[in-house]
Amino acid sequence: MIKQKKVIQFGIIGCSSIAKRITIPSILNAKNANLHMIGSRNITKAKKFAERFSCEKFGTYEDVLNDDNIDAVYISLPIGLQQKEVIRAAKKGRHVICEKSATTSLESAKKMIKICKENNVRVMENFSFKYHPQHKLVKKIIAKKKHENPNTFVGRFSIPMKYSSRNFRFKRKLGGSALNDLGCYIIASSRLVFGLEPIFVNCRLYTTKNIDVDISGSIFLEFPQKRIAFGTFGYQSNFQANYEIISSNSRIDLDLAYNIRGHDKAQINIHTKNKIKTIKLKPVDQTKLMIEDFCNSLIYNKNTLTYERDLLEQARIMEAARLSNIKNRWLIVKQVRV
């Protein structure tokens, strides 16, 4: 808990496109957050970002971490580089929001969480989609008795993306991987909707010539209560970012489940026998809602999600998915340990 504070001062580590398009504007719009400083390895880039967002202070990553006015940092780097900065931030006493996937292994996730706890700071993995009210509404709908036995989740997340040697998503050393970038959403959203942790996982990852990371894949998850999830993801298909919940007498689907923008209107379609009901929601800034929740957890010592536990379980399932692909078989998630 940060005593006698009502606004959390943020520093930015990494001038990424998602930081520019989504996260920094959401910090600026949040009721309880303020943009204090922007950091980059490239000072010129940091200066341009600072000018764009009317931020007076900019500098290197070290400059951000050494500024005692900063309460929390938002880290937006290639996945394979984030552990180092999370640990450095924690040791400086800075709370952390880290872009998804937070890291490339369960061992790394455990190390980050351990050091954050030792330094009494919070760490959150940035799955901002969880804060869009459409998912809470979906859970309310499937809880109603008229939607009997909601037992199947089907998710899809694909983005048409051409190979580029400059794009970290295609570089193994930087944590590039369609699973790390897109497949993680299938795992996170099925966990969210079912409110359960999977027991078994089976994953297949596909590569192509001259690219040493997976560019597409599929994943099966078996949950308690005879519930299953299946998802596909990758860079070589048309754009899709949706999921559906299938029960014995109905189907509920979301048109935009993951990267919905602030001006987009979410839509939930409920399919029953000979009938389709559509619920349209007002546009919301899901990242702003996430930022405000994180800040409230620091100011008032309360939050709607246990960030560290959620990050750890996500990392465990991701690890199980990678191992399942390597071993070409189903794995028991709880047996995956460091």
mmCIF file of C-alpha atoms in Angstrom:
data_model
loop_
_atom_site.group_PDB
_atom_site.id
_atom_site.type_symbol
_atom_site.label_atom_id
_atom_site.label_comp_id
_atom_site.label_asym_id
_atom_site.label_seq_id
_atom_site.Cartn_x
_atom_site.Cartn_y
_atom_site.Cartn_z
ATOM 1 C CA MET A 1 0.000 0.000 0.000
ATOM 2 C CA ILE A 2 1.286 3.473 -0.920
ATOM 3 C CA LYS A 3 0.282 5.717 1.962
ATOM 4 C CA GLN A 4 -1.120 9.227 1.511
ATOM 5 C CA LYS A 5 -1.213 8.927 -2.296
ATOM 6 C CA LYS A 6 -4.182 9.147 -4.591
ATOM 7 C CA VAL A 7 -2.289 9.158 -7.885
ATOM 8 C CA ILE A 8 0.369 6.659 -8.957
ATOM 9 C CA GLN A 9 3.336 8.114 -10.829
ATOM 10 C CA PHE A 10 4.328 5.954 -13.812
ATOM 11 C CA GLY A 11 7.575 5.536 -15.645
ATOM 12 C CA ILE A 12 7.685 3.899 -19.073
ATOM 13 C CA ILE A 13 10.371 1.368 -19.965
ATOM 14 C CA GLY A 14 10.254 0.696 -23.691
ATOM 15 C CA CYS A 15 8.812 2.904 -26.423
ATOM 16 C CA SER A 16 6.863 0.189 -28.238
ATOM 17 C CA SER A 17 3.988 0.583 -30.656
ATOM 18 C CA ILE A 18 1.505 -0.806 -28.115
ATOM 19 C CA ALA A 19 2.793 1.680 -25.537
ATOM 20 C CA LYS A 20 2.220 4.517 -28.000
ATOM 21 C CA ARG A 21 -1.159 3.374 -29.317
ATOM 22 C CA ILE A 22 -2.783 2.004 -26.196
ATOM 23 C CA THR A 23 -1.086 1.943 -22.812
ATOM 24 C CA ILE A 24 0.339 5.458 -22.458
ATOM 25 C CA PRO A 25 -2.950 7.083 -23.586
ATOM 26 C CA SER A 26 -4.762 4.887 -21.052
ATOM 27 C CA ILE A 27 -2.394 5.969 -18.279
ATOM 28 C CA LEU A 28 -3.081 9.585 -19.210
ATOM 29 C CA ASN A 29 -6.847 8.983 -19.075
ATOM 30 C CA ALA A 30 -6.856 6.978 -15.833
ATOM 31 C CA LYS A 31 -8.262 8.735 -12.771
ATOM 32 C CA ASN A 32 -5.505 7.604 -10.430
ATOM 33 C CA ALA A 33 -2.389 7.520 -12.649
ATOM 34 C CA ASN A 34 0.052 10.072 -13.996
ATOM 35 C CA LEU A 35 2.744 9.802 -16.660
ATOM 36 C CA HIS A 36 5.942 10.996 -14.975
ATOM 37 C CA MET A 37 8.773 9.830 -17.257
ATOM 38 C CA ILE A 38 9.488 7.944 -20.477
ATOM 39 C CA GLY A 39 12.550 5.731 -20.931
ATOM 40 C CA SER A 40 14.143 4.124 -23.966
ATOM 41 C CA ARG A 41 17.520 2.721 -24.984
ATOM 42 C CA ASN A 42 17.393 5.397 -27.675
ATOM 43 C CA ILE A 43 17.283 8.884 -26.126
ATOM 44 C CA THR A 44 16.016 10.412 -29.371
ATOM 45 C CA LYS A 45 13.073 8.015 -29.363
ATOM 46 C CA ALA A 46 12.374 8.733 -25.684
ATOM 47 C CA LYS A 47 12.353 12.456 -26.441
ATOM 48 C CA LYS A 48 9.914 12.012 -29.347
ATOM 49 C CA PHE A 49 7.567 9.969 -27.147
ATOM 50 C CA ALA A 50 7.818 12.560 -24.376
ATOM 51 C CA GLU A 51 6.941 15.347 -26.794
ATOM 52 C CA ARG A 52 4.046 13.365 -28.230
ATOM 53 C CA PHE A 53 2.497 12.847 -24.792
ATOM 54 C CA SER A 54 3.529 16.198 -23.254
ATOM 55 C CA CYS A 55 5.726 14.443 -20.720
ATOM 56 C CA GLU A 56 8.443 16.695 -19.318
ATOM 57 C CA LYS A 57 10.887 13.954 -18.322
ATOM 58 C CA PHE A 58 12.617 11.346 -20.494
ATOM 59 C CA GLY A 59 15.821 9.333 -20.433
ATOM 60 C CA THR A 60 17.259 5.824 -20.306
ATOM 61 C CA TYR A 61 15.812 2.809 -18.492
ATOM 62 C CA GLU A 62 18.260 3.537 -15.685
ATOM 63 C CA ASP A 63 17.059 7.135 -15.455
ATOM 64 C CA VAL A 64 13.484 5.929 -15.023
ATOM 65 C CA LEU A 65 14.363 3.380 -12.338
ATOM 66 C CA ASN A 66 16.504 5.881 -10.442
ATOM 67 C CA ASP A 67 13.777 8.531 -10.270
ATOM 68 C CA ASP A 68 12.431 8.362 -6.712
ATOM 69 C CA ASN A 69 9.193 10.094 -7.731
ATOM 70 C CA ILE A 70 8.154 7.033 -9.734
ATOM 71 C CA ASP A 71 5.887 4.524 -7.975
ATOM 72 C CA ALA A 72 5.360 2.045 -10.795
ATOM 73 C CA VAL A 73 6.742 1.203 -14.207
ATOM 74 C CA TYR A 74 5.100 -0.096 -17.347
ATOM 75 C CA ILE A 75 7.506 -2.414 -19.164
ATOM 76 C CA SER A 76 6.923 -2.963 -22.873
ATOM 77 C CA LEU A 77 9.886 -4.830 -24.330
ATOM 78 C CA PRO A 78 10.384 -7.978 -26.403
ATOM 79 C CA ILE A 79 9.285 -10.892 -24.218
ATOM 80 C CA GLY A 80 12.778 -12.330 -23.864
ATOM 81 C CA LEU A 81 14.140 -9.058 -22.421
ATOM 82 C CA GLN A 82 11.496 -8.305 -19.812
ATOM 83 C CA GLN A 83 12.748 -10.429 -16.894
ATOM 84 C CA LYS A 84 15.874 -8.302 -16.470
ATOM 85 C CA GLU A 85 13.923 -5.046 -16.259
ATOM 86 C CA VAL A 86 11.206 -6.484 -13.998
ATOM 87 C CA ILE A 87 13.879 -7.586 -11.521
ATOM 88 C CA ARG A 88 15.741 -4.278 -11.720
ATOM 89 C CA ALA A 89 12.487 -2.387 -11.152
ATOM 90 C CA ALA A 90 11.552 -4.574 -8.176
ATOM 91 C CA LYS A 91 14.935 -4.047 -6.531
ATOM 92 C CA LYS A 92 14.399 -0.295 -6.884
ATOM 93 C CA GLY A 93 11.037 -0.636 -5.149
ATOM 94 C CA ARG A 94 8.948 0.066 -8.257
ATOM 95 C CA HIS A 95 5.682 -1.787 -8.857
ATOM 96 C CA VAL A 96 5.407 -3.354 -12.309
ATOM 97 C CA ILE A 97 2.936 -3.776 -15.143
ATOM 98 C CA CYS A 98 4.604 -6.011 -17.712
ATOM 99 C CA GLU A 99 3.431 -6.682 -21.255
ATOM 100 C CA LYS A 100 2.135 -10.150 -22.015
ATOM 101 C CA SER A 101 3.587 -12.670 -22.192
ATOM 102 C CA ALA A 102 5.622 -11.551 -19.208
ATOM 103 C CA THR A 103 8.396 -14.015 -19.912
ATOM 104 C CA THR A 104 9.412 -17.151 -21.809
ATOM 105 C CA SER A 105 9.466 -19.796 -19.074
ATOM 106 C CA LEU A 106 7.977 -20.885 -15.760
ATOM 107 C CA GLU A 107 11.408 -20.661 -14.124
ATOM 108 C CA SER A 108 11.681 -17.016 -15.169
ATOM 109 C CA ALA A 109 8.165 -16.226 -13.932
ATOM 110 C CA LYS A 110 8.904 -17.759 -10.533
ATOM 111 C CA LYS A 111 12.124 -15.768 -10.250
ATOM 112 C CA MET A 112 10.392 -12.482 -11.081
ATOM 113 C CA ILE A 113 7.566 -13.082 -8.623
ATOM 114 C CA LYS A 114 9.978 -14.132 -5.866
ATOM 115 C CA ILE A 115 12.064 -10.961 -6.195
ATOM 116 C CA CYS A 116 8.977 -8.755 -6.389
ATOM 117 C CA LYS A 117 7.650 -10.277 -3.168
ATOM 118 C CA GLU A 118 11.035 -9.898 -1.456
ATOM 119 C CA ASN A 119 10.959 -6.195 -2.330
ATOM 120 C CA ASN A 120 7.279 -5.753 -1.409
ATOM 121 C CA VAL A 121 6.159 -4.682 -4.868
ATOM 122 C CA ARG A 122 3.313 -5.878 -7.085
ATOM 123 C CA VAL A 123 3.718 -7.299 -10.569
ATOM 124 C CA MET A 124 0.939 -7.642 -13.134
ATOM 125 C CA GLU A 125 0.947 -9.273 -16.557
ATOM 126 C CA ASN A 126 -0.842 -6.990 -19.009
ATOM 127 C CA PHE A 127 -3.873 -8.962 -20.200
ATOM 128 C CA SER A 128 -6.067 -5.881 -20.332
ATOM 129 C CA PHE A 129 -8.867 -7.708 -22.190
ATOM 130 C CA LYS A 130 -9.892 -9.246 -18.847
ATOM 131 C CA TYR A 131 -11.133 -5.840 -17.730
ATOM 132 C CA HIS A 132 -13.639 -5.401 -20.529
ATOM 133 C CA PRO A 133 -17.141 -5.837 -19.022
ATOM 134 C CA GLN A 134 -18.206 -8.183 -21.828
ATOM 135 C CA HIS A 135 -16.407 -11.117 -20.180
ATOM 136 C CA LYS A 136 -18.089 -10.529 -16.821
ATOM 137 C CA LEU A 137 -21.408 -10.424 -18.627
ATOM 138 C CA VAL A 138 -20.625 -13.689 -20.448
ATOM 139 C CA LYS A 139 -19.929 -15.356 -17.104
ATOM 140 C CA LYS A 140 -23.264 -14.109 -15.761
ATOM 141 C CA ILE A 141 -25.071 -15.439 -18.834
ATOM 142 C CA ILE A 142 -23.551 -18.929 -18.658
ATOM 143 C CA ALA A 143 -24.313 -19.061 -14.915
ATOM 144 C CA LYS A 144 -28.034 -18.897 -15.680
ATOM 145 C CA LYS A 145 -29.795 -22.242 -15.581
ATOM 146 C CA LYS A 146 -31.263 -21.824 -19.058
ATOM 147 C CA HIS A 147 -27.747 -22.229 -20.493
ATOM 148 C CA GLU A 148 -27.270 -25.848 -19.497
ATOM 149 C CA ASN A 149 -23.819 -27.343 -19.010
ATOM 150 C CA PRO A 150 -21.546 -24.769 -20.694
ATOM 151 C CA ASN A 151 -18.760 -27.230 -21.381
ATOM 152 C CA THR A 152 -16.849 -26.130 -24.489
ATOM 153 C CA PHE A 153 -14.747 -23.044 -25.156
ATOM 154 C CA VAL A 154 -13.477 -22.336 -28.678
ATOM 155 C CA GLY A 155 -11.100 -19.432 -29.211
ATOM 156 C CA ARG A 156 -9.326 -17.951 -32.213
ATOM 157 C CA PHE A 157 -6.652 -15.277 -32.380
ATOM 158 C CA SER A 158 -4.864 -14.719 -35.649
ATOM 159 C CA ILE A 159 -3.228 -11.691 -37.232
ATOM 160 C CA PRO A 160 -2.003 -11.559 -40.848
ATOM 161 C CA MET A 161 1.645 -10.648 -40.471
ATOM 162 C CA LYS A 162 4.468 -10.896 -42.990
ATOM 163 C CA TYR A 163 7.884 -12.041 -41.874
ATOM 164 C CA SER A 164 10.377 -9.313 -41.043
ATOM 165 C CA SER A 165 13.877 -9.855 -39.708
ATOM 166 C CA ARG A 166 13.402 -6.676 -37.639
ATOM 167 C CA ASN A 167 10.279 -7.942 -35.855
ATOM 168 C CA PHE A 168 11.036 -9.504 -32.455
ATOM 169 C CA ARG A 169 8.085 -11.876 -32.926
ATOM 170 C CA PHE A 170 10.225 -13.888 -35.333
ATOM 171 C CA LYS A 171 13.356 -13.977 -33.159
ATOM 172 C CA ARG A 172 13.729 -16.825 -30.658
ATOM 173 C CA LYS A 173 16.311 -15.010 -28.503
ATOM 174 C CA LEU A 174 13.851 -12.157 -27.999
ATOM 175 C CA GLY A 175 10.995 -14.466 -27.030
ATOM 176 C CA GLY A 176 9.352 -14.486 -30.438
ATOM 177 C CA SER A 177 6.590 -17.078 -30.783
ATOM 178 C CA ALA A 178 2.960 -17.148 -31.852
ATOM 179 C CA LEU A 179 2.203 -19.013 -28.622
ATOM 180 C CA ASN A 180 3.836 -16.272 -26.523
ATOM 181 C CA ASP A 181 2.155 -13.523 -28.525
ATOM 182 C CA LEU A 182 -1.297 -14.889 -29.407
ATOM 183 C CA GLY A 183 -1.852 -18.385 -28.033
ATOM 184 C CA CYS A 184 -1.466 -17.025 -24.516
ATOM 185 C CA TYR A 185 -4.844 -15.302 -24.979
ATOM 186 C CA ILE A 186 -6.615 -18.620 -25.581
ATOM 187 C CA ILE A 187 -5.236 -19.884 -22.285
ATOM 188 C CA ALA A 188 -5.986 -16.683 -20.366
ATOM 189 C CA SER A 189 -9.525 -16.258 -21.673
ATOM 190 C CA SER A 190 -10.607 -19.898 -21.142
ATOM 191 C CA ARG A 191 -9.305 -19.683 -17.554
ATOM 192 C CA LEU A 192 -11.207 -16.442 -17.078
ATOM 193 C CA VAL A 193 -14.518 -17.652 -18.477
ATOM 194 C CA PHE A 194 -14.544 -21.036 -16.725
ATOM 195 C CA GLY A 195 -13.065 -19.651 -13.495
ATOM 196 C CA LEU A 196 -10.997 -22.826 -13.287
ATOM 197 C CA GLU A 197 -7.443 -23.998 -13.894
ATOM 198 C CA PRO A 198 -6.863 -26.678 -16.562
ATOM 199 C CA ILE A 199 -5.810 -30.196 -15.588
ATOM 200 C CA PHE A 200 -4.376 -31.361 -18.929
ATOM 201 C CA VAL A 201 -2.915 -29.595 -21.961
ATOM 202 C CA ASN A 202 -2.059 -30.670 -25.491
ATOM 203 C CA CYS A 203 -0.405 -28.169 -27.829
ATOM 204 C CA ARG A 204 0.943 -28.204 -31.377
ATOM 205 C CA LEU A 205 3.227 -25.467 -32.651
ATOM 206 C CA TYR A 206 4.101 -25.015 -36.311
ATOM 207 C CA THR A 207 7.158 -23.448 -37.886
ATOM 208 C CA THR A 208 8.078 -22.693 -41.479
ATOM 209 C CA LYS A 209 11.251 -22.572 -43.535
ATOM 210 C CA ASN A 210 13.857 -19.977 -42.495
ATOM 211 C CA ILE A 211 11.920 -18.912 -39.366
ATOM 212 C CA ASP A 212 13.087 -20.478 -36.104
ATOM 213 C CA VAL A 213 9.966 -19.744 -34.023
ATOM 214 C CA ASP A 214 6.429 -21.064 -34.148
ATOM 215 C CA ILE A 215 4.198 -18.916 -36.350
ATOM 216 C CA SER A 216 0.925 -20.744 -35.651
ATOM 217 C CA GLY A 217 -0.499 -23.419 -33.430
ATOM 218 C CA SER A 218 -3.432 -25.108 -31.746
ATOM 219 C CA ILE A 219 -4.094 -25.929 -28.115
ATOM 220 C CA PHE A 220 -6.464 -28.215 -26.189
ATOM 221 C CA LEU A 221 -7.133 -27.711 -22.482
ATOM 222 C CA GLU A 222 -9.124 -30.032 -20.245
ATOM 223 C CA PHE A 223 -10.649 -28.409 -17.154
ATOM 224 C CA PRO A 224 -12.462 -29.835 -14.116
ATOM 225 C CA GLN A 225 -16.240 -30.387 -14.389
ATOM 226 C CA LYS A 226 -15.792 -31.990 -17.834
ATOM 227 C CA ARG A 227 -15.087 -28.670 -19.516
ATOM 228 C CA ILE A 228 -12.721 -28.334 -22.455
ATOM 229 C CA ALA A 229 -11.145 -25.496 -24.397
ATOM 230 C CA PHE A 230 -9.746 -25.512 -27.902
ATOM 231 C CA GLY A 231 -8.027 -22.683 -29.698
ATOM 232 C CA THR A 232 -6.086 -21.791 -32.814
ATOM 233 C CA PHE A 233 -3.670 -18.903 -33.265
ATOM 234 C CA GLY A 234 -1.071 -17.604 -35.675
ATOM 235 C CA TYR A 235 0.279 -15.052 -38.099
ATOM 236 C CA GLN A 236 -0.733 -16.567 -41.440
ATOM 237 C CA SER A 237 -4.530 -16.362 -41.296
ATOM 238 C CA ASN A 238 -7.079 -13.596 -41.671
ATOM 239 C CA PHE A 239 -7.731 -11.466 -38.602
ATOM 240 C CA GLN A 240 -9.752 -13.193 -35.884
ATOM 241 C CA ALA A 241 -9.995 -12.335 -32.187
ATOM 242 C CA ASN A 242 -13.034 -14.142 -30.848
ATOM 243 C CA TYR A 243 -14.298 -16.959 -28.670
ATOM 244 C CA GLU A 244 -17.492 -18.896 -28.152
ATOM 245 C CA ILE A 245 -18.977 -20.908 -25.304
ATOM 246 C CA ILE A 246 -21.016 -23.953 -26.272
ATOM 247 C CA SER A 247 -23.511 -25.605 -23.932
ATOM 248 C CA SER A 248 -26.008 -28.428 -24.432
ATOM 249 C CA ASN A 249 -28.738 -26.017 -25.554
ATOM 250 C CA SER A 250 -27.041 -22.763 -26.551
ATOM 251 C CA ARG A 251 -23.970 -21.027 -27.950
ATOM 252 C CA ILE A 252 -22.584 -17.661 -26.870
ATOM 253 C CA ASP A 253 -20.004 -15.870 -28.981
ATOM 254 C CA LEU A 254 -18.019 -12.639 -28.859
ATOM 255 C CA ASP A 255 -17.068 -10.865 -32.074
ATOM 256 C CA LEU A 256 -14.105 -8.999 -30.545
ATOM 257 C CA ALA A 257 -12.727 -10.690 -27.457
ATOM 258 C CA TYR A 258 -9.119 -9.570 -27.129
ATOM 259 C CA ASN A 259 -7.711 -6.455 -28.788
ATOM 260 C CA ILE A 260 -10.881 -4.405 -28.718
ATOM 261 C CA ARG A 261 -10.112 -0.686 -28.955
ATOM 262 C CA GLY A 262 -11.659 2.095 -26.908
ATOM 263 C CA HIS A 263 -14.066 3.171 -29.644
ATOM 264 C CA ASP A 264 -15.138 -0.374 -30.604
ATOM 265 C CA LYS A 265 -18.557 -1.618 -29.523
ATOM 266 C CA ALA A 266 -18.446 -5.117 -28.047
ATOM 267 C CA GLN A 267 -21.186 -7.496 -29.103
ATOM 268 C CA ILE A 268 -22.345 -10.716 -27.469
ATOM 269 C CA ASN A 269 -24.490 -13.102 -29.522
ATOM 270 C CA ILE A 270 -26.608 -15.715 -27.738
ATOM 271 C CA HIS A 271 -27.755 -18.555 -29.998
ATOM 272 C CA THR A 272 -30.585 -20.749 -28.772
ATOM 273 C CA LYS A 273 -33.064 -22.907 -30.670
ATOM 274 C CA ASN A 274 -34.363 -20.894 -33.653
ATOM 275 C CA LYS A 275 -33.339 -17.620 -31.995
ATOM 276 C CA ILE A 276 -30.366 -15.244 -31.819
ATOM 277 C CA LYS A 277 -30.209 -12.524 -29.171
ATOM 278 C CA THR A 278 -27.582 -9.797 -29.549
ATOM 279 C CA ILE A 279 -26.325 -7.659 -26.678
ATOM 280 C CA LYS A 280 -24.371 -4.548 -27.643
ATOM 281 C CA LEU A 281 -22.149 -2.870 -25.071
ATOM 282 C CA LYS A 282 -20.982 0.727 -24.952
ATOM 283 C CA PRO A 283 -17.338 1.381 -25.880
ATOM 284 C CA VAL A 284 -14.923 1.288 -22.945
ATOM 285 C CA ASP A 285 -11.173 1.615 -22.570
ATOM 286 C CA GLN A 286 -10.252 -1.792 -21.142
ATOM 287 C CA THR A 287 -6.619 -0.780 -20.600
ATOM 288 C CA LYS A 288 -7.696 2.299 -18.641
ATOM 289 C CA LEU A 289 -9.832 0.055 -16.432
ATOM 290 C CA MET A 290 -6.848 -2.229 -15.883
ATOM 291 C CA ILE A 291 -4.562 0.702 -15.001
ATOM 292 C CA GLU A 292 -7.107 2.023 -12.505
ATOM 293 C CA ASP A 293 -7.488 -1.388 -10.881
ATOM 294 C CA PHE A 294 -3.718 -1.732 -10.546
ATOM 295 C CA CYS A 295 -3.395 1.753 -9.061
ATOM 296 C CA ASN A 296 -6.207 1.071 -6.597
ATOM 297 C CA SER A 297 -4.374 -2.063 -5.470
ATOM 298 C CA LEU A 298 -1.393 0.132 -4.594
ATOM 299 C CA ILE A 299 -3.306 3.052 -3.072
ATOM 300 C CA TYR A 300 -5.931 1.128 -1.109
ATOM 301 C CA ASN A 301 -4.304 -2.299 -0.916
ATOM 302 C CA LYS A 302 -7.137 -3.961 -2.815
ATOM 303 C CA ASN A 303 -7.583 -5.421 -6.291
ATOM 304 C CA THR A 304 -10.013 -7.564 -8.255
ATOM 305 C CA LEU A 305 -7.375 -10.093 -9.331
ATOM 306 C CA THR A 306 -4.422 -11.650 -7.544
ATOM 307 C CA TYR A 307 -1.857 -10.525 -10.069
ATOM 308 C CA GLU A 308 1.089 -12.676 -9.027
ATOM 309 C CA ARG A 309 -0.885 -15.912 -8.703
ATOM 310 C CA ASP A 310 -2.506 -15.279 -12.062
ATOM 311 C CA LEU A 311 0.877 -14.638 -13.703
ATOM 312 C CA LEU A 312 2.333 -17.801 -12.155
ATOM 313 C CA GLU A 313 -0.520 -20.088 -13.228
ATOM 314 C CA GLN A 314 -0.503 -18.614 -16.725
ATOM 315 C CA ALA A 315 3.249 -19.263 -16.957
ATOM 316 C CA ARG A 316 2.787 -22.853 -15.742
ATOM 317 C CA ILE A 317 0.188 -23.603 -18.430
ATOM 318 C CA MET A 318 2.331 -21.929 -21.093
ATOM 319 C CA GLU A 319 5.257 -24.106 -20.012
ATOM 320 C CA ALA A 320 3.061 -27.196 -20.192
ATOM 321 C CA ALA A 321 1.997 -26.197 -23.709
ATOM 322 C CA ARG A 322 5.624 -25.877 -24.858
ATOM 323 C CA LEU A 323 6.574 -29.223 -23.311
ATOM 324 C CA SER A 324 3.481 -30.876 -24.784
ATOM 325 C CA ASN A 325 4.566 -29.770 -28.232
ATOM 326 C CA ILE A 326 8.119 -31.047 -27.706
ATOM 327 C CA LYS A 327 6.994 -34.408 -26.285
ATOM 328 C CA ASN A 328 4.047 -34.715 -28.679
ATOM 329 C CA ARG A 329 1.584 -35.758 -25.978
ATOM 330 C CA TRP A 330 -0.874 -34.591 -23.345
ATOM 331 C CA LEU A 331 0.650 -33.251 -20.123
ATOM 332 C CA ILE A 332 -0.689 -32.882 -16.594
ATOM 333 C CA VAL A 333 -0.327 -29.175 -15.817
ATOM 334 C CA LYS A 334 0.358 -29.563 -12.077
ATOM 335 C CA GLN A 335 3.291 -31.857 -12.787
ATOM 336 C CA VAL A 336 5.105 -29.065 -14.633
ATOM 337 C CA ARG A 337 7.597 -27.644 -12.144
ATOM 338 C CA VAL A 338 10.933 -25.901 -12.194
#
